[in-house]
Structures are given as structure tokens and as C-alpha cells.
Amino acid sequence: MNRALAVWVPDWPVVAAAAELALDPTAPLALIHKGLVFACSGAARSAGVTRGLSQREAQYRCPSITVARYDESTDARRFEPCVRALEAIVPGVHIVRPGLLAVRARGPVRYFGSEPLAAAAVRDSVLACGVPDVRVGVADGVFTAEHAARASTRTAPILSVPSAETAGFLADLPVALVSPDERTGTLLRRLGVHTLGEFAALPLEDVRRRFGAAGVWAREQAAGRDPSRLVPRELPPEFAVQFESDTPLERSDEIAFAMRSYADRFDAQLRAKRLVCTAVRIELTDEHGSEVSRVWLHPRWFHAADLVDRVRWQLDGLFRAAQQSGADPRLEVAEYQRAGIVRVRLIPERVDATAHHESGLWGGGPDERVHHALARVQSLLGPEGVGTLERRGGRSPAEQQVFVPWGDAPPPDSRLQQPWPGAIPGVPPATVFPTAEPVRLAAADGSEIRIDERGHLSGVPAELQLHASHAPRSVQSWAGPWPLQERWWVSDAAPARVRCQLIDGSGDAWLVVGDEQGWCVEARYD
Amino acid sequence: MTLLAADPTPAVAPRTPPRVAELQARINGMQSSAPPSRTIPTRADLALLLPGGLREGAIYQVRGSTSLAMVALAEASAAGRWSAWVGWPQLNAVALTAAGIRLDRTAIVPNPGTHWLGILAGLADAMSVLVVRPPRAARLSPGETARLAARLRERGCTVLVDGEWPGAEAELQLEAHVWHGLGDGHGVLLDRQLRVRVRDRSGRVRRGPVGVAAPLGQTLRAVPTAPLEQSAQLTAVDAVEWAVSA
């Protein structure tokens, strides 16, 4: 029969997150996903925290708990060394999910001599990566092996279920483990089927009629006849390119120049496999060992020259940030320049088949020309130099848009469909000042217009002075004040403000916003 | 012979069937038409002031109004042509959309700095319309402008300049706004019209109104209400209801 060996790391998400955030995995720790506890450490569990609890409830049950956001990519990335460690002794490793691996038992058993010896060898190899606890289960099929690993204890971390006992071992487990979705699980419980044993005892034809193919699959699993096959992962080829310099390099153009041949190699390697890179991670390491990494996206794919550009931009940003930080800029720059860059790594984050990006027989059409033109502007002005505007939800005109640099993904959550009470309807202003400019708004008698705590104006606006050096403009017509209350639930939020629309004597229209400090012009209808 | 005598064909039969005549008329029409007018799609009310519309590869001065520039390229953008705004850090995406401009086909170069002429020449290769606000201190030699103009003509890229440009095809100047909807302490700006004066190369001046589309719709219902007094409030709501029904 198809014996499988499952390697399970208990509470893997917690172990990974603790390593990522440098937390103590033995302290109470909970990972939150969509507001609910996704995983928690042993200490938290003994305080009564369980999976599926709301964050607040978990904090109530265990006040000393540390809460972190669950991050799927951390989970997978941190698991990679364990996979490699296992692959070093056993080929054909199947990653069920981060934290759970499966291999076909036949090969290791024959090599190591027996099931317990093979399991112990596998366990030792994964333990060597610094994981606190590893459990191994050996049984018929991946499903049974996984639950055998879960049924093992800290003192007896290896559990082997003989083929004859498979059905008996599974019989007492809850039926929810095999139900294809939550609805089926609930339905089965309502029908009085609580355990896998009871489910497996149902006639096959009845299960097929009631639950279809997915139900038959689940029943086979429940009976210990795991229909799923082991799919060993294919080793990802190594495309990352690393540039190392013996002397720390301190200037971005120096590094960019040195990177050129490495970028060419990176490009050539991918092309040899008929792949193109659409997202790249660039890691910069300075001589003190601190590392800065960033992912760059490309609207099409990276050529070697694009890669060199991205390296240069990242370095420029790094040097600028170093200059701006610190009280004494000169010292900081000198300090930073001594910390030159010694290593640059290019890692493809996302690759795609060349066939998807092949240009047509008559060229790639106008959009490719557009891309080349904009990319050239970007290489002159930097990544923020050119982009597109995206609309998003907001109350003030400046909030209603966001500038997306060319090649970046637009921010996912635009909240455009939400109502935004307080947004000004009607004609949108053509010019929006990124930072509101202070102006003077006065009544007919020349006194500045004030706003009381109820949002009423102290007079009728009659004069608008845009700048101290400008002559005041007379106000022809106006409307308002429209109150704008935002973030009143935050204690240090801006005080309530009001907005007015004005048309001045020359026919120009303005949107002004006022608070206790005075008035600012937010936008112009020009 | 009786058959011949009974022939119902009229004595004066048309020489060619109507279908052939129609096709011939179409051929004649196509032959007689002027060489294809190389213009970009232009809004009808603006095309009245610029006979034929905005020409490909020409430079226009658009002065005094961002909205006027938006109106000028709106139709071309809606038709799927790419446009770029060079030197505009203060554009409003909502106004662009309201004028009918497609944001996904509009590139913005907020601050081109000293490279602006080179960027212009580079973008001319790929873009259909460029809207340019030259830096204040920009000084161009006649040679540079002539070279750029030649390149634009070659590529068929229309440029709208907010500023001085020697040898522009025409000058579009905003004379006045006509506002609707705003009263004295009540209402909200609901609609507008631009009074535009166009002076072409030969010095001929045309004047006319150009509308700027405003997005009427559900956003209008969300008028915030806290004006000075009750009567003003009522007027504001009336104005909005009028706009929604209109």
C-alpha cells in the first residue's frame, strides 16, 4: 500500500512569526487573520486562547499576550530551509502546506532499514534547522500520516499506524477533518454523523447521491483509503545573481556600472529558460551587514538596463534617506558614506513565460512605444518622475486621487464606492493644491472671518486675499459653510473645519477650507 | 413575338441599376474629398472655433484655464489615444474623468525640471497629445523650437502649451467663466461654461462658449447642509434637486 511519512511542525505559523519578529516563541503569542486568532503559541493556549477566537476575546483571556498579524508569505519563506534540510536526505518532498511535509515512505524505509529508523532520521534532519519540535507520522496515505503526526506527543514524537489499524485509528476523529466545505461539515453533524468512523460506515451509493464526487472523496479519506497522491515539488532553478565587492562602494553610479554585467547575466539566465522577470527583489548589504531590500515591479518585464536603473534608484533613495535622517546632516552623510555597499543581490520575485510577452508580427503596437517613452522619462527623473493618476474615495479633492508611479501596482483599496458624506458635489475643481495655501478671507468691513465652535461664520465673505503681496479680490458669490468632521474619534485629530466655495470678481472660483487658525485655499476651479 | 409586345419594360429605362449608381456616387465622393484631414478628435463646440478641430502635429497655446486644456484633449483621450501632462503637479483626477479623459491613458510628469524639453521630444514619439506647462524661467532659442516643431509634425503629436510659444497654430484664451448654481450664501457650483477666444495664425479671432461636463448623479444627493440660515438651506436643496432632475 501507499505508505506515507508526514513531518509536522506544531504551531508552525507561530514559530515562523516569532523568528521573523524576534519574539520569544514560548511566551503567549497569537497571530491574527481577518480579526480572528489564526494560530497561537502553547503558552497562549494554556491560558485559554484557541483558534477562531476574536482578537479582543484572546486579549481578555490572556492579558499578557502579544498579538501579530498573520503573514502567509513569512510562513512559506521561513519554511524553505526545513524543506531543503529534508530534501538533503530524502528526494521527492511534497509540501502539503508550510509546516507540513510528506514523503513516500518506501524509499527511506528501505534505505534506513525500518520505519522507526527512517522516521527518526527525517525528524533529526528537520530538527537541525532550529525548529523547537517536530513530529513524524507514518501511515497509509498522507491524510492518515498527518493525523498520526498530530496524535503523537512531545515525549513520543514518532507515531506509526500499521496498515491494518488505519480505519480504527481514524474512526474517532471528528468528521469536519474531511468535509470538503463548512456547509457539508455542519450538515453531516446535523445528520448525526460526528466521527470519521460513522461517515465511513455510510453506504457509498448514498454518499454519492447526497454529496456528489467531493463527498465520495471525503468518505474514502475517512475510511483510510487516501486517494490523493504525493506530488514531489520540483526544485526551483537558481536565478538569483549576486554581486560582491571587496572594497565597499560608496557611489550609486559606481555600483550601477559594476552591476551592468551582472544584470546582463541575470537576463541571459532567464532567457535561456524562456522566462522573463516581471518583479525583482533587490537586496543591498552594506559593510556593517545591514540589509535593505525592496521589490520592484515592471509593467512589462525587466531588461538588463531596467535592472541597473532600479539598483541605482534604490541606492539613491537609500543615500537620500541617510542624508535626511539625523540631527547633524554632515556627520550622517560621512557616517553613511563610510558604510559602503559590499553586496547587491538580484532575486526574481515573479517570472513568466516569454511566450506571454512575445510581441506580435507587426511589433508590439502603440502601448509598447508608450512604455519605452515613459521608462526613458523615469530613468531621467527617477521612479516618481512619471506616473498615472488613480481615483480613490475621500472628502477633500486632494484625498480623492493618488499618483501611481509608472510600473507600480495601483493601491488595492480605492474605497471609491463608499458614500463619503461631506464631499463637495457638482463641478470638480481642475487644480488641487497638494498642500493647502493660507489665504485671508474678510468681511465687507475688513475684519477677518472667524468660525465659531458650531461652524458658523462671523460674517459674510466679501474679500479674498490669496497672498500677502496680492491685492484682495472681491467675492461675487459664495456658498457654505459646509462642515467637515473627520477623525473626531482620535484625540489629536484636526479640529472640525468648514469649507466654502467662492467666486471672485474676476470670475475665478475657489474652494477654501477654514478652521480656528484661519483659511486655506484647497482647490481652484480654473 | 407576343412576348416582346407584352414586355413591361418602360421605353426610357435607366442605363444603370440604382445599386451601381449608388456605388459610383460613393467612389466619386471618395475621390473628390480633400486629402484626409489629419486632425485629432475634438469636441464639437471647440471644433466650431477651430475649424476642422485640433490638427495633428501642431502646437496650440491654451491660456488661462486647466479645464480648457482638459476639454481640448477629452475627445482624443476618450477615443483611446495616449496623452501626457508635462509640468502639472496640481491636476485633479476627478476633473479629468469628468471632462471625459481616460486616466489609464494619461501619463503625468509632475515636475520635469530642467529636462523638460528632452522629455517633450521623447514623449512626442509615443503620445498623441501633450499638454505642457514650461518652467517659468524657460528660454528657448528659435533653433530649438524649430527642431521640436519639426519633430512634432513628423510624429503627428499635438501639443497644447500653457504659456508663450512662438509660431503656434492658434491661441486659445479663456475670457470668462459663466457659473451656474452658486448664489449669495447658498447653492453649489453645478455647471459652468467657458467663454473662449481663439486667434489663429492669420490673426482671425473667433469667440464662443465651450461647456465643461460636470458629473451629475448620485454624488449630488450628498450635499452637506449647515448654511447660515434656514432659507439659505432650502435654496441649496432646491438647487440640488433641480440639478438632479435636470
CSV table of C-alpha atoms in Angstrom, one decimal, chain A residues 99-508:
chain,number,residue,atom,x,y,z
A,99,GLY,CA,4.6,23.4,8.5
A,100,LEU,CA,3.6,20.0,7.0
A,101,LEU,CA,5.7,17.9,4.6
A,102,ALA,CA,5.0,14.5,3.2
A,103,VAL,CA,7.3,11.9,1.5
A,104,ARG,CA,6.7,8.5,0.2
A,105,ALA,CA,7.8,6.1,2.9
A,106,ARG,CA,9.0,3.3,0.7
A,107,GLY,CA,12.4,4.7,-0.2
A,108,PRO,CA,13.6,6.0,3.2
A,109,VAL,CA,12.3,2.8,4.9
A,110,ARG,CA,14.4,0.6,2.6
A,111,TYR,CA,17.4,2.9,2.9
A,112,PHE,CA,17.4,3.3,6.7
A,113,GLY,CA,16.2,-0.2,7.4
A,114,SER,CA,12.9,0.2,9.2
A,115,GLU,CA,10.0,2.7,9.6
A,116,PRO,CA,11.1,4.0,13.1
A,117,LEU,CA,14.7,4.5,11.9
A,118,ALA,CA,13.6,6.3,8.8
A,119,ALA,CA,11.2,8.5,10.8
A,120,ALA,CA,14.0,9.3,13.3
A,121,ALA,CA,16.4,10.2,10.6
A,122,VAL,CA,13.8,12.5,8.9
A,123,ARG,CA,13.0,14.1,12.3
A,124,ASP,CA,16.6,14.8,13.1
A,125,SER,CA,17.2,16.4,9.7
A,126,VAL,CA,14.4,18.9,10.3
A,127,LEU,CA,15.2,19.5,13.9
A,128,ALA,CA,18.7,20.5,12.8
A,129,CYS,CA,17.2,23.7,11.2
A,130,GLY,CA,16.5,25.1,14.7
A,131,VAL,CA,12.8,24.2,14.9
A,132,PRO,CA,11.8,23.5,18.5
A,133,ASP,CA,9.6,20.5,17.9
A,134,VAL,CA,9.0,18.1,15.1
A,135,ARG,CA,6.5,15.2,14.9
A,136,VAL,CA,6.5,12.4,12.4
A,137,GLY,CA,3.7,10.1,11.5
A,138,VAL,CA,3.9,7.0,9.3
A,139,ALA,CA,0.7,5.6,7.9
A,140,ASP,CA,-1.2,4.6,4.8
A,141,GLY,CA,-1.7,7.8,2.8
A,142,VAL,CA,-0.9,11.4,3.5
A,143,PHE,CA,-4.1,12.1,5.4
A,144,THR,CA,-3.7,9.4,7.9
A,145,ALA,CA,0.0,10.1,8.3
A,146,GLU,CA,-0.7,13.8,9.0
A,147,HIS,CA,-3.1,12.8,11.8
A,148,ALA,CA,-0.7,10.2,13.1
A,149,ALA,CA,1.9,13.0,13.4
A,150,ARG,CA,-0.7,15.2,15.2
A,151,ALA,CA,-1.6,12.4,17.5
A,152,SER,CA,2.0,11.9,18.6
A,153,THR,CA,3.2,13.5,21.8
A,154,ARG,CA,6.2,15.5,22.8
A,155,THR,CA,7.7,12.5,24.6
A,156,ALA,CA,6.9,10.1,21.8
A,157,PRO,CA,7.3,12.2,18.7
A,158,ILE,CA,7.0,9.4,16.2
A,159,LEU,CA,3.8,7.5,15.7
A,160,SER,CA,3.4,4.7,13.2
A,161,VAL,CA,0.0,3.4,12.3
A,162,PRO,CA,0.1,-0.1,10.8
A,163,SER,CA,-2.0,-0.7,7.7
A,164,ALA,CA,-4.4,-2.9,9.4
A,165,GLU,CA,-5.2,-0.3,12.1
A,166,THR,CA,-5.7,2.6,9.8
A,167,ALA,CA,-9.5,2.6,9.8
A,168,GLY,CA,-9.6,2.1,13.6
A,169,PHE,CA,-7.2,5.0,14.1
A,170,LEU,CA,-9.3,7.4,12.0
A,171,ALA,CA,-12.6,6.2,13.4
A,172,ASP,CA,-12.7,8.5,16.4
A,173,LEU,CA,-11.6,11.7,14.7
A,174,PRO,CA,-14.2,14.4,14.0
A,175,VAL,CA,-15.9,14.4,10.6
A,176,ALA,CA,-15.0,18.1,10.0
A,177,LEU,CA,-11.5,17.0,9.0
A,178,VAL,CA,-12.6,15.5,5.7
A,179,SER,CA,-15.7,17.6,4.9
A,180,PRO,CA,-15.0,19.5,1.6
A,181,ASP,CA,-16.5,22.7,2.9
A,182,GLU,CA,-18.0,24.1,6.1
A,183,ARG,CA,-21.6,23.6,5.0
A,184,THR,CA,-21.1,19.9,4.4
A,185,GLY,CA,-19.5,19.6,7.8
A,186,THR,CA,-22.4,21.2,9.5
A,187,LEU,CA,-24.9,19.1,7.5
A,188,LEU,CA,-23.1,15.9,8.5
A,189,ARG,CA,-23.2,16.8,12.1
A,190,ARG,CA,-26.9,17.6,11.9
A,191,LEU,CA,-27.5,14.2,10.2
A,192,GLY,CA,-25.9,12.7,13.3
A,193,VAL,CA,-22.6,11.8,11.7
A,194,HIS,CA,-19.9,13.0,14.1
A,195,THR,CA,-16.8,10.9,13.5
A,196,LEU,CA,-14.9,9.6,10.5
A,197,GLY,CA,-15.8,6.1,11.5
A,198,GLU,CA,-19.5,6.9,11.3
A,199,PHE,CA,-19.0,8.6,8.0
A,200,ALA,CA,-17.0,5.7,6.5
A,201,ALA,CA,-19.8,3.4,7.6
A,202,LEU,CA,-22.4,5.1,5.4
A,203,PRO,CA,-23.1,3.2,2.1
A,204,LEU,CA,-21.1,4.6,-0.7
A,205,GLU,CA,-24.0,5.0,-3.1
A,206,ASP,CA,-25.9,7.1,-0.6
A,207,VAL,CA,-23.0,9.3,-0.1
A,208,ARG,CA,-22.5,9.8,-3.8
A,209,ARG,CA,-26.2,10.6,-4.3
A,210,ARG,CA,-26.3,13.1,-1.4
A,211,PHE,CA,-22.8,14.8,-1.6
A,212,GLY,CA,-21.5,14.0,-5.1
A,213,ALA,CA,-18.0,13.3,-6.1
A,214,ALA,CA,-16.5,15.5,-3.3
A,215,GLY,CA,-18.4,13.5,-0.7
A,216,VAL,CA,-17.1,10.2,-2.1
A,217,TRP,CA,-13.6,11.5,-2.0
A,218,ALA,CA,-14.1,12.5,1.7
A,219,ARG,CA,-15.6,9.2,2.5
A,220,GLU,CA,-12.6,7.4,1.0
A,221,GLN,CA,-10.3,9.5,3.1
A,222,ALA,CA,-12.4,8.8,6.2
A,223,ALA,CA,-12.1,5.1,5.5
A,224,GLY,CA,-8.3,5.4,5.4
A,225,ARG,CA,-8.1,4.9,1.6
A,226,ASP,CA,-6.4,8.2,0.8
A,227,PRO,CA,-7.0,8.7,-2.9
A,228,SER,CA,-4.5,11.7,-3.1
A,229,ARG,CA,-1.1,11.1,-4.5
A,230,LEU,CA,2.2,12.6,-3.4
A,231,VAL,CA,3.3,15.3,-5.7
A,232,PRO,CA,7.0,16.0,-5.1
A,233,ARG,CA,8.0,19.6,-5.7
A,234,GLU,CA,10.3,20.5,-8.5
A,235,LEU,CA,13.4,22.2,-7.3
A,236,PRO,CA,13.2,25.9,-8.4
A,237,PRO,CA,16.2,26.7,-10.5
A,238,GLU,CA,18.5,29.3,-9.0
A,239,PHE,CA,18.2,32.6,-10.9
A,240,ALA,CA,19.4,35.0,-8.3
A,241,VAL,CA,22.5,36.9,-9.1
A,242,GLN,CA,24.9,38.3,-6.5
A,243,PHE,CA,27.5,41.0,-6.9
A,244,GLU,CA,30.1,41.3,-4.3
A,245,SER,CA,32.8,43.9,-4.0
A,246,ASP,CA,35.9,43.6,-1.9
A,247,THR,CA,36.1,47.3,-1.3
A,248,PRO,CA,32.9,48.9,-0.1
A,249,LEU,CA,31.4,51.1,-2.9
A,250,GLU,CA,30.0,54.4,-1.9
A,251,ARG,CA,28.5,55.9,-5.0
A,252,SER,CA,25.5,54.8,-6.8
A,253,ASP,CA,26.9,55.3,-10.3
A,254,GLU,CA,29.9,53.2,-9.4
A,255,ILE,CA,27.7,50.4,-8.3
A,256,ALA,CA,25.4,50.7,-11.2
A,257,PHE,CA,28.3,50.5,-13.6
A,258,ALA,CA,29.6,47.4,-11.8
A,259,MET,CA,26.1,45.9,-11.9
A,260,ARG,CA,25.8,46.1,-15.6
A,261,SER,CA,27.4,42.7,-16.4
A,262,TYR,CA,25.6,41.0,-13.6
A,263,ALA,CA,22.2,42.3,-14.8
A,264,ASP,CA,23.1,41.0,-18.3
A,265,ARG,CA,23.8,37.6,-16.8
A,266,PHE,CA,20.5,37.7,-14.8
A,267,ASP,CA,18.7,38.5,-18.0
A,268,ALA,CA,20.5,35.8,-20.1
A,269,GLN,CA,19.9,33.1,-17.5
A,270,LEU,CA,16.2,33.7,-17.5
A,271,ARG,CA,16.0,33.9,-21.3
A,272,ALA,CA,17.8,30.6,-21.6
A,273,LYS,CA,14.8,29.1,-19.8
A,274,ARG,CA,12.4,31.1,-21.9
A,275,LEU,CA,11.3,33.2,-18.9
A,276,VAL,CA,11.1,36.9,-18.3
A,277,CYS,CA,11.1,38.6,-14.9
A,278,THR,CA,8.2,40.9,-14.1
A,279,ALA,CA,9.1,41.6,-10.4
A,280,VAL,CA,12.5,41.6,-8.9
A,281,ARG,CA,13.8,41.9,-5.3
A,282,ILE,CA,17.0,43.9,-4.9
A,283,GLU,CA,18.9,43.4,-1.7
A,284,LEU,CA,21.7,45.8,-0.8
A,285,THR,CA,24.1,44.9,2.0
A,286,ASP,CA,26.5,47.4,3.5
A,287,GLU,CA,29.8,46.7,5.1
A,288,HIS,CA,28.2,46.7,8.6
A,289,GLY,CA,26.0,43.9,7.5
A,290,SER,CA,22.7,45.8,7.5
A,291,GLU,CA,20.4,44.9,4.6
A,292,VAL,CA,17.9,46.9,2.6
A,293,SER,CA,15.6,45.1,0.3
A,294,ARG,CA,12.8,46.2,-1.9
A,295,VAL,CA,10.6,44.6,-4.6
A,296,TRP,CA,10.3,46.4,-7.9
A,297,LEU,CA,7.6,45.7,-10.4
A,298,HIS,CA,7.7,46.3,-14.1
A,299,PRO,CA,4.7,46.9,-16.3
A,300,ARG,CA,6.2,44.6,-18.9
A,301,TRP,CA,9.4,42.8,-18.0
A,302,PHE,CA,12.9,43.7,-16.9
A,303,HIS,CA,15.6,44.2,-19.4
A,304,ALA,CA,19.2,44.4,-18.1
A,305,ALA,CA,19.2,48.2,-18.4
A,306,ASP,CA,16.0,48.4,-16.4
A,307,LEU,CA,17.6,46.3,-13.6
A,308,VAL,CA,20.5,48.7,-13.5
A,309,ASP,CA,18.1,51.6,-13.3
A,310,ARG,CA,16.3,50.0,-10.4
A,311,VAL,CA,19.5,49.4,-8.5
A,312,ARG,CA,20.5,53.0,-9.0
A,313,TRP,CA,17.2,54.3,-7.8
A,314,GLN,CA,17.2,52.1,-4.7
A,315,LEU,CA,20.7,53.3,-3.9
A,316,ASP,CA,19.8,57.0,-4.5
A,317,GLY,CA,16.8,56.6,-2.2
A,318,LEU,CA,19.0,54.9,0.4
A,319,PHE,CA,21.6,57.7,0.3
A,320,ARG,CA,19.0,60.4,0.4
A,321,ALA,CA,17.3,58.8,3.4
A,322,ALA,CA,20.6,58.6,5.1
A,323,GLN,CA,21.2,62.3,4.5
A,324,GLN,CA,17.9,63.3,5.8
A,325,SER,CA,18.0,61.4,9.0
A,326,GLY,CA,19.9,62.6,12.0
A,327,ALA,CA,20.4,66.0,13.6
A,328,ASP,CA,23.7,66.7,12.0
A,329,PRO,CA,23.4,66.0,8.4
A,330,ARG,CA,27.1,66.3,7.6
A,331,LEU,CA,28.0,63.7,10.2
A,332,GLU,CA,25.3,61.4,9.0
A,333,VAL,CA,26.5,61.6,5.4
A,334,ALA,CA,30.1,61.0,6.4
A,335,GLU,CA,28.9,58.1,8.6
A,336,TYR,CA,26.9,56.6,5.8
A,337,GLN,CA,29.5,57.0,3.2
A,338,ARG,CA,31.9,55.1,5.2
A,339,ALA,CA,29.3,52.3,5.3
A,340,GLY,CA,29.6,51.5,1.6
A,341,ILE,CA,27.7,48.8,-0.2
A,342,VAL,CA,29.5,45.4,-0.4
A,343,ARG,CA,26.8,43.2,-1.8
A,344,VAL,CA,23.9,43.5,-4.2
A,345,ARG,CA,21.6,40.6,-4.9
A,346,LEU,CA,19.0,40.4,-7.7
A,347,ILE,CA,16.3,37.9,-6.9
A,348,PRO,CA,13.5,37.3,-9.4
A,349,GLU,CA,10.2,37.5,-7.4
A,350,ARG,CA,7.9,36.7,-10.3
A,351,VAL,CA,8.7,35.2,-13.6
A,352,ASP,CA,6.6,34.5,-16.6
A,353,ALA,CA,6.9,32.5,-19.8
A,354,THR,CA,8.4,34.5,-22.6
A,355,ALA,CA,5.5,33.4,-24.8
A,356,HIS,CA,3.1,35.6,-22.9
A,357,HIS,CA,5.2,38.6,-23.7
A,358,GLU,CA,6.1,37.9,-27.3
A,359,SER,CA,5.5,40.9,-29.5
A,360,GLY,CA,3.3,40.4,-32.5
A,361,LEU,CA,4.4,40.1,-36.1
A,362,TRP,CA,3.9,43.8,-36.7
A,363,GLY,CA,5.5,44.9,-33.4
A,364,GLY,CA,4.0,45.4,-30.0
A,365,GLY,CA,1.7,48.2,-31.0
A,366,PRO,CA,1.5,51.7,-29.6
A,367,ASP,CA,1.4,50.7,-25.9
A,368,GLU,CA,4.9,49.4,-26.2
A,369,ARG,CA,6.1,52.7,-27.6
A,370,VAL,CA,4.4,54.5,-24.7
A,371,HIS,CA,6.1,52.2,-22.3
A,372,HIS,CA,9.5,52.9,-23.7
A,373,ALA,CA,9.0,56.6,-23.7
A,374,LEU,CA,7.8,56.7,-20.1
A,375,ALA,CA,10.6,54.4,-19.0
A,376,ARG,CA,13.1,56.8,-20.5
A,377,VAL,CA,11.5,59.7,-18.6
A,378,GLN,CA,11.7,57.6,-15.5
A,379,SER,CA,15.4,56.9,-16.0
A,380,LEU,CA,15.9,60.7,-16.2
A,381,LEU,CA,13.8,61.8,-13.3
A,382,GLY,CA,13.6,58.7,-11.1
A,383,PRO,CA,10.7,56.4,-10.4
A,384,GLU,CA,8.4,59.1,-9.1
A,385,GLY,CA,9.0,61.2,-12.2
A,386,VAL,CA,6.2,59.9,-14.3
A,387,GLY,CA,3.0,58.1,-13.5
A,388,THR,CA,-0.7,58.0,-13.8
A,389,LEU,CA,-3.5,59.3,-11.5
A,390,GLU,CA,-5.9,56.9,-9.9
A,391,ARG,CA,-9.2,57.9,-8.3
A,392,ARG,CA,-10.0,56.9,-4.8
A,393,GLY,CA,-12.5,57.7,-2.2
A,394,GLY,CA,-12.2,60.8,0.0
A,395,ARG,CA,-13.8,64.0,1.2
A,396,SER,CA,-11.3,66.7,0.0
A,397,PRO,CA,-10.1,66.9,-3.6
A,398,ALA,CA,-6.5,66.1,-2.6
A,399,GLU,CA,-7.7,62.8,-0.9
A,400,GLN,CA,-9.7,61.8,-3.9
A,401,GLN,CA,-6.7,60.8,-6.0
A,402,VAL,CA,-3.4,59.1,-5.8
A,403,PHE,CA,-0.4,59.4,-8.0
A,404,VAL,CA,0.9,55.9,-9.1
A,405,PRO,CA,4.5,55.9,-10.4
A,406,TRP,CA,4.7,54.2,-13.8
A,407,GLY,CA,5.1,50.4,-13.3
A,408,ASP,CA,3.9,50.3,-9.7
A,409,ALA,CA,0.7,48.5,-8.9
A,410,PRO,CA,-2.1,50.8,-8.0
A,411,PRO,CA,-3.1,50.7,-4.3
A,412,PRO,CA,-5.7,48.0,-4.0
A,413,ASP,CA,-8.3,49.6,-1.8
A,414,SER,CA,-9.8,52.6,-3.5
A,415,ARG,CA,-13.0,52.8,-1.5
A,416,LEU,CA,-14.4,54.7,-4.4
A,417,GLN,CA,-17.9,53.3,-4.0
A,418,GLN,CA,-18.4,54.4,-0.4
A,419,PRO,CA,-20.6,57.4,0.2
A,420,TRP,CA,-18.1,59.9,1.7
A,421,PRO,CA,-20.6,62.4,3.2
A,422,GLY,CA,-19.1,65.8,3.2
A,423,ALA,CA,-17.5,65.6,-0.3
A,424,ILE,CA,-18.4,68.5,-2.4
A,425,PRO,CA,-20.8,67.7,-5.3
A,426,GLY,CA,-21.1,69.5,-8.6
A,427,VAL,CA,-18.2,70.7,-10.7
A,428,PRO,CA,-14.9,69.2,-9.7
A,429,PRO,CA,-12.0,71.7,-9.4
A,430,ALA,CA,-9.4,71.4,-12.1
A,431,THR,CA,-6.5,72.4,-9.9
A,432,VAL,CA,-5.9,70.9,-6.5
A,433,PHE,CA,-3.1,72.3,-4.3
A,434,PRO,CA,-1.1,69.4,-2.8
A,435,THR,CA,-0.6,71.5,0.4
A,436,ALA,CA,-3.4,73.9,1.2
A,437,GLU,CA,-2.1,77.6,0.8
A,438,PRO,CA,-3.1,80.0,3.6
A,439,VAL,CA,-5.3,82.9,2.5
A,440,ARG,CA,-7.2,85.7,4.1
A,441,LEU,CA,-11.0,85.8,4.0
A,442,ALA,CA,-12.5,89.0,5.2
A,443,ALA,CA,-16.0,90.5,5.6
A,444,ALA,CA,-17.1,93.8,4.0
A,445,ASP,CA,-15.8,95.8,6.9
A,446,GLY,CA,-12.3,94.3,6.5
A,447,SER,CA,-12.4,92.1,9.6
A,448,GLU,CA,-11.2,88.6,9.1
A,449,ILE,CA,-13.9,86.0,9.1
A,450,ARG,CA,-13.8,83.6,12.1
A,451,ILE,CA,-15.6,80.3,12.7
A,452,ASP,CA,-17.3,79.6,16.0
A,453,GLU,CA,-17.5,76.2,17.6
A,454,ARG,CA,-20.8,75.5,15.9
A,455,GLY,CA,-19.3,76.0,12.5
A,456,HIS,CA,-21.0,79.4,11.8
A,457,LEU,CA,-19.2,82.2,10.1
A,458,SER,CA,-18.7,85.6,11.9
A,459,GLY,CA,-19.7,87.5,8.8
A,460,VAL,CA,-20.4,87.3,5.1
A,461,PRO,CA,-17.3,86.7,3.0
A,462,ALA,CA,-16.6,89.8,0.8
A,463,GLU,CA,-12.8,89.8,0.2
A,464,LEU,CA,-10.4,87.1,-0.6
A,465,GLN,CA,-6.6,87.8,-0.4
A,466,LEU,CA,-4.6,84.9,-1.8
A,467,HIS,CA,-1.2,86.2,-0.8
A,468,ALA,CA,0.0,89.0,1.4
A,469,SER,CA,1.6,90.6,-1.7
A,470,HIS,CA,-1.6,90.3,-3.8
A,471,ALA,CA,-4.4,92.8,-3.9
A,472,PRO,CA,-7.6,91.4,-2.3
A,473,ARG,CA,-10.3,90.1,-4.7
A,474,SER,CA,-13.9,90.9,-4.1
A,475,VAL,CA,-16.2,87.9,-3.5
A,476,GLN,CA,-19.1,87.9,-6.0
A,477,SER,CA,-21.0,84.9,-4.8
A,478,TRP,CA,-20.3,82.2,-2.3
A,479,ALA,CA,-21.8,79.2,-0.5
A,480,GLY,CA,-21.2,77.4,2.7
A,481,PRO,CA,-20.0,76.9,5.3
A,482,TRP,CA,-20.1,73.1,4.9
A,483,PRO,CA,-18.8,71.3,7.9
A,484,LEU,CA,-16.1,68.7,7.5
A,485,GLN,CA,-15.7,66.4,10.5
A,486,GLU,CA,-13.1,63.8,10.2
A,487,ARG,CA,-11.4,61.5,12.7
A,488,TRP,CA,-13.2,63.1,15.6
A,489,TRP,CA,-12.7,59.9,17.4
A,490,VAL,CA,-8.9,60.4,17.5
A,491,SER,CA,-7.9,62.7,20.4
A,492,ASP,CA,-5.2,64.6,18.5
A,493,ALA,CA,-7.2,64.9,15.3
A,494,ALA,CA,-7.5,68.2,13.4
A,495,PRO,CA,-10.4,70.3,14.8
A,496,ALA,CA,-13.6,70.5,12.9
A,497,ARG,CA,-13.3,72.5,9.7
A,498,VAL,CA,-15.7,74.2,7.3
A,499,ARG,CA,-15.5,74.6,3.6
A,500,CYS,CA,-16.8,77.4,1.3
A,501,GLN,CA,-17.0,77.8,-2.4
A,502,LEU,CA,-16.3,81.4,-3.6
A,503,ILE,CA,-16.4,83.2,-7.0
A,504,ASP,CA,-14.2,86.3,-7.0
A,505,GLY,CA,-14.6,89.4,-9.1
A,506,SER,CA,-12.6,88.2,-12.0
A,507,GLY,CA,-14.8,85.1,-12.3
A,508,ASP,CA,-12.4,82.6,-10.8
